[in-house]
GROMACS .gro file of C-alpha atoms in nm:
model
  201
    1MET     CA    1  15.006   7.779  11.998
    2ARG     CA    2  14.985   7.619  12.340
    3GLY     CA    3  15.149   7.312  12.489
    4LYS     CA    4  15.482   7.344  12.310
    5ALA     CA    5  15.811   7.446  12.463
    6LEU     CA    6  16.067   7.687  12.326
    7PRO     CA    7  16.442   7.627  12.324
    8ASN     CA    8  16.630   7.873  12.543
    9HIS     CA    9  16.746   8.189  12.373
   10VAL     CA   10  17.117   8.107  12.366
   11ALA     CA   11  17.059   7.758  12.229
   12PHE     CA   12  16.821   7.898  11.967
   13GLU     CA   13  17.073   8.158  11.852
   14ASN     CA   14  17.348   7.895  11.840
   15ALA     CA   15  17.130   7.673  11.621
   16ILE     CA   16  17.072   7.962  11.382
   17GLU     CA   17  17.443   8.043  11.368
   18ASP     CA   18  17.545   7.679  11.314
   19ALA     CA   19  17.299   7.645  11.029
   20ALA     CA   20  17.406   7.974  10.873
   21ALA     CA   21  17.767   7.858  10.874
   22ASN     CA   22  17.673   7.576  10.636
   23TYR     CA   23  17.565   7.825  10.372
   24GLN     CA   24  17.910   7.983  10.369
   25GLU     CA   25  18.042   7.661  10.217
   26ASN     CA   26  17.793   7.605   9.933
   27ASN     CA   27  17.934   7.863   9.684
   28LEU     CA   28  17.593   7.911   9.525
   29ALA     CA   29  17.505   8.240   9.359
   30TYR     CA   30  17.143   8.262   9.476
   31HIS     CA   31  17.058   7.989   9.728
   32ASN     CA   32  17.309   8.118   9.980
   33ILE     CA   33  17.332   8.298  10.313
   34GLN     CA   34  17.228   8.629  10.152
   35HIS     CA   35  16.898   8.469  10.048
   36ILE     CA   36  16.840   8.349  10.403
   37GLN     CA   37  16.937   8.683  10.558
   38GLY     CA   38  16.709   8.862  10.312
   39MET     CA   39  16.412   8.649  10.416
   40LEU     CA   40  16.478   8.705  10.786
   41THR     CA   41  16.518   9.079  10.736
   42LEU     CA   42  16.196   9.100  10.537
   43LEU     CA   43  16.013   8.907  10.807
   44GLN     CA   44  16.121   9.171  11.059
   45GLU     CA   45  16.012   9.450  10.825
   46TRP     CA   46  15.668   9.296  10.782
   47SER     CA   47  15.604   9.312  11.160
   48VAL     CA   48  15.359   9.022  11.151
   49GLN     CA   49  15.119   9.043  11.445
   50ASP     CA   50  14.966   8.695  11.414
   51LEU     CA   51  15.285   8.509  11.509
   52ASP     CA   52  15.318   8.393  11.868
   53LEU     CA   53  15.661   8.299  12.001
   54ILE     CA   54  15.627   7.935  11.899
   55ARG     CA   55  15.523   8.008  11.541
   56ARG     CA   56  15.795   8.270  11.504
   57ALA     CA   57  16.058   8.024  11.628
   58VAL     CA   58  15.930   7.759  11.387
   59LEU     CA   59  15.931   8.006  11.099
   60GLU     CA   60  16.278   8.141  11.168
   61LEU     CA   61  16.425   7.792  11.201
   62ALA     CA   62  16.250   7.678  10.882
   63ILE     CA   63  16.381   7.981  10.692
   64VAL     CA   64  16.737   7.912  10.803
   65TYR     CA   65  16.722   7.541  10.722
   66HIS     CA   66  16.501   7.533  10.410
   67ASP     CA   67  16.788   7.558  10.159
   68ILE     CA   68  17.066   7.417  10.375
   69VAL     CA   69  17.083   7.126  10.130
   70TYR     CA   70  17.058   7.258   9.777
   71VAL     CA   71  17.194   7.064   9.482
   72PRO     CA   72  17.071   7.221   9.156
   73GLY     CA   73  16.856   6.978   8.962
   74ARG     CA   74  16.782   6.741   9.249
   75LYS     CA   75  16.422   6.675   9.353
   76ASP     CA   76  16.489   6.597   9.719
   77ASN     CA   77  16.655   6.915   9.840
   78GLU     CA   78  16.371   7.008  10.073
   79SER     CA   79  16.339   6.662  10.226
   80ALA     CA   80  16.716   6.649  10.275
   81SER     CA   81  16.707   6.994  10.436
   82ALA     CA   82  16.421   6.889  10.663
   83LYS     CA   83  16.615   6.578  10.766
   84LEU     CA   84  16.921   6.786  10.851
   85ALA     CA   85  16.703   7.026  11.051
   86ARG     CA   86  16.559   6.732  11.247
   87GLU     CA   87  16.905   6.598  11.324
   88ALA     CA   88  17.031   6.936  11.441
   89LEU     CA   89  16.725   7.036  11.642
   90SER     CA   90  16.696   6.697  11.814
   91LYS     CA   91  17.018   6.791  11.996
   92LEU     CA   92  16.876   7.124  12.108
   93ASP     CA   93  16.712   7.137  12.451
   94GLY     CA   94  16.352   7.246  12.425
   95ALA     CA   95  16.327   7.213  12.047
   96CYS     CA   96  16.186   6.861  12.013
   97ASP     CA   97  15.825   6.980  12.010
   98LEU     CA   98  15.904   7.216  11.724
   99ILE     CA   99  16.069   6.963  11.494
  100PRO     CA  100  15.755   6.835  11.310
  101LEU     CA  101  15.639   7.192  11.251
  102VAL     CA  102  15.981   7.302  11.125
  103GLU     CA  103  15.995   7.000  10.892
  104SER     CA  104  15.649   7.059  10.743
  105THR     CA  105  15.723   7.431  10.699
  106ILE     CA  106  16.046   7.350  10.515
  107MET     CA  107  15.868   7.095  10.294
  108SER     CA  108  15.616   7.359  10.182
  109THR     CA  109  15.896   7.534   9.992
  110ALA     CA  110  15.921   7.238   9.754
  111ASN     CA  111  15.604   7.338   9.567
  112HIS     CA  112  15.507   7.655   9.756
  113ILE     CA  113  15.164   7.523   9.844
  114ASN     CA  114  15.022   7.569  10.194
  115SER     CA  115  14.875   7.226  10.268
  116ASP     CA  116  14.842   7.278  10.645
  117GLY     CA  117  14.684   7.624  10.639
  118SER     CA  118  14.923   7.765  10.899
  119ILE     CA  119  15.038   8.125  10.910
  120GLN     CA  120  15.405   8.024  10.927
  121THR     CA  121  15.368   7.819  10.609
  122SER     CA  122  15.199   8.103  10.423
  123LEU     CA  123  15.473   8.338  10.537
  124ILE     CA  124  15.768   8.120  10.435
  125ILE     CA  125  15.612   8.070  10.093
  126ASP     CA  126  15.569   8.444  10.042
  127LEU     CA  127  15.915   8.523  10.178
  128ASP     CA  128  16.075   8.262   9.952
  129LEU     CA  129  15.892   8.388   9.643
  130HIS     CA  130  15.897   8.761   9.706
  131GLY     CA  131  16.197   8.813   9.476
  132LEU     CA  132  15.972   8.731   9.181
  133GLY     CA  133  15.801   9.063   9.240
  134THR     CA  134  16.100   9.292   9.279
  135ASP     CA  135  16.335   9.489   9.057
  136SER     CA  136  16.602   9.226   9.133
  137TYR     CA  137  16.407   8.967   8.933
  138TRP     CA  138  16.640   8.955   8.634
  139GLU     CA  139  16.956   8.963   8.843
  140ASN     CA  140  16.818   8.681   9.056
  141GLY     CA  141  16.735   8.486   8.742
  142ALA     CA  142  17.092   8.516   8.617
  143ARG     CA  143  17.223   8.395   8.952
  144ILE     CA  144  16.992   8.096   8.950
  145ARG     CA  145  17.095   8.014   8.592
  146SER     CA  146  17.460   8.007   8.702
  147GLU     CA  147  17.372   7.742   8.958
  148PHE     CA  148  17.244   7.515   8.681
  149ILE     CA  149  17.558   7.541   8.469
  150GLN     CA  150  17.556   7.164   8.410
  151PHE     CA  151  17.241   7.206   8.199
  152SER     CA  152  17.249   7.334   7.842
  153ASP     CA  153  17.065   7.655   7.755
  154GLU     CA  154  16.794   7.449   7.587
  155GLU     CA  155  16.747   7.219   7.885
  156TYR     CA  156  16.740   7.507   8.129
  157ALA     CA  157  16.495   7.706   7.915
  158GLU     CA  158  16.252   7.414   7.907
  159GLY     CA  159  16.260   7.376   8.283
  160ARG     CA  160  16.230   7.749   8.333
  161LYS     CA  161  15.928   7.769   8.102
  162ARG     CA  162  15.753   7.498   8.303
  163PHE     CA  163  15.820   7.688   8.625
  164LEU     CA  164  15.698   8.019   8.482
  165ALA     CA  165  15.385   7.866   8.330
  166LEU     CA  166  15.297   7.700   8.661
  167TYR     CA  167  15.371   7.986   8.899
  168GLY     CA  168  15.259   8.258   8.661
  169THR     CA  169  14.905   8.120   8.654
  170ARG     CA  170  14.859   8.073   9.027
  171ASP     CA  171  14.588   8.300   9.156
  172PRO     CA  172  14.683   8.418   9.401
  173LEU     CA  173  15.055   8.348   9.395
  174PHE     CA  174  15.113   8.510   9.734
  175LEU     CA  175  14.915   8.402  10.038
  176THR     CA  176  14.947   8.685  10.291
  177GLU     CA  177  14.867   9.054  10.294
  178PHE     CA  178  15.242   9.119  10.307
  179GLY     CA  179  15.321   8.903  10.006
  180ARG     CA  180  15.035   9.025   9.790
  181ARG     CA  181  15.204   9.361   9.739
  182TYR     CA  182  15.443   9.171   9.507
  183GLU     CA  183  15.168   8.992   9.312
  184ILE     CA  184  15.129   9.226   9.013
  185LYS     CA  185  15.501   9.283   8.961
  186ALA     CA  186  15.572   8.910   8.993
  187LYS     CA  187  15.314   8.821   8.729
  188GLU     CA  188  15.454   9.091   8.498
  189ASN     CA  189  15.813   8.971   8.544
  190MET     CA  190  15.729   8.606   8.489
  191GLY     CA  191  15.508   8.683   8.192
  192GLU     CA  192  15.780   8.885   8.025
  193GLU     CA  193  16.043   8.617   8.080
  194LEU     CA  194  15.812   8.346   7.952
  195ARG     CA  195  15.742   8.544   7.635
  196LEU     CA  196  16.116   8.595   7.581
  197LEU     CA  197  16.187   8.226   7.623
  198GLN     CA  198  15.907   8.127   7.389
  199THR     CA  199  16.037   8.353   7.114
  200THR     CA  200  16.404   8.255   7.150
  201SER     CA  201  16.382   7.881   7.205
   0.00000   0.00000   0.00000
């Protein structure tokens, strides 16, 4: 990706650290700093070759900021997170060119659809969803449920069934070669949970 500048290394690391500090204050069981660290660690493990320095910077910043505003039940978490990212990055030397890309990458996590076709968008979607295809699925589900404590079991079950019906029928659910290794397990996990909810509610 040519024609765009990178923030200097120290400023970039400071931006990451400042954003991460916000997660320490949210007291959420799932959408917290561990979720962000897990995505960044997995990105390193995947060793993606198609990311140049600009795309990697955009992706890492989008990962760190994508849940920085998370109020369970609200529909504008991603737009609020993108706005906060813009405000923070506008103060960072060399980051102005990256801001629109960071914002659009964050916004893709609202519905997990890659509308711009970029590799960084496909990757953040797969990184954000990869827990659906792991053995931590049920533990993650319990943590997410605890974040929606203001909703009754019936209300939460209805919302959860809509999510599972939508994501469980996407083909493919994951968009990269790295994410697709989770596809079968994710569909099995979601299918099982949906069946349980349909028989108990």
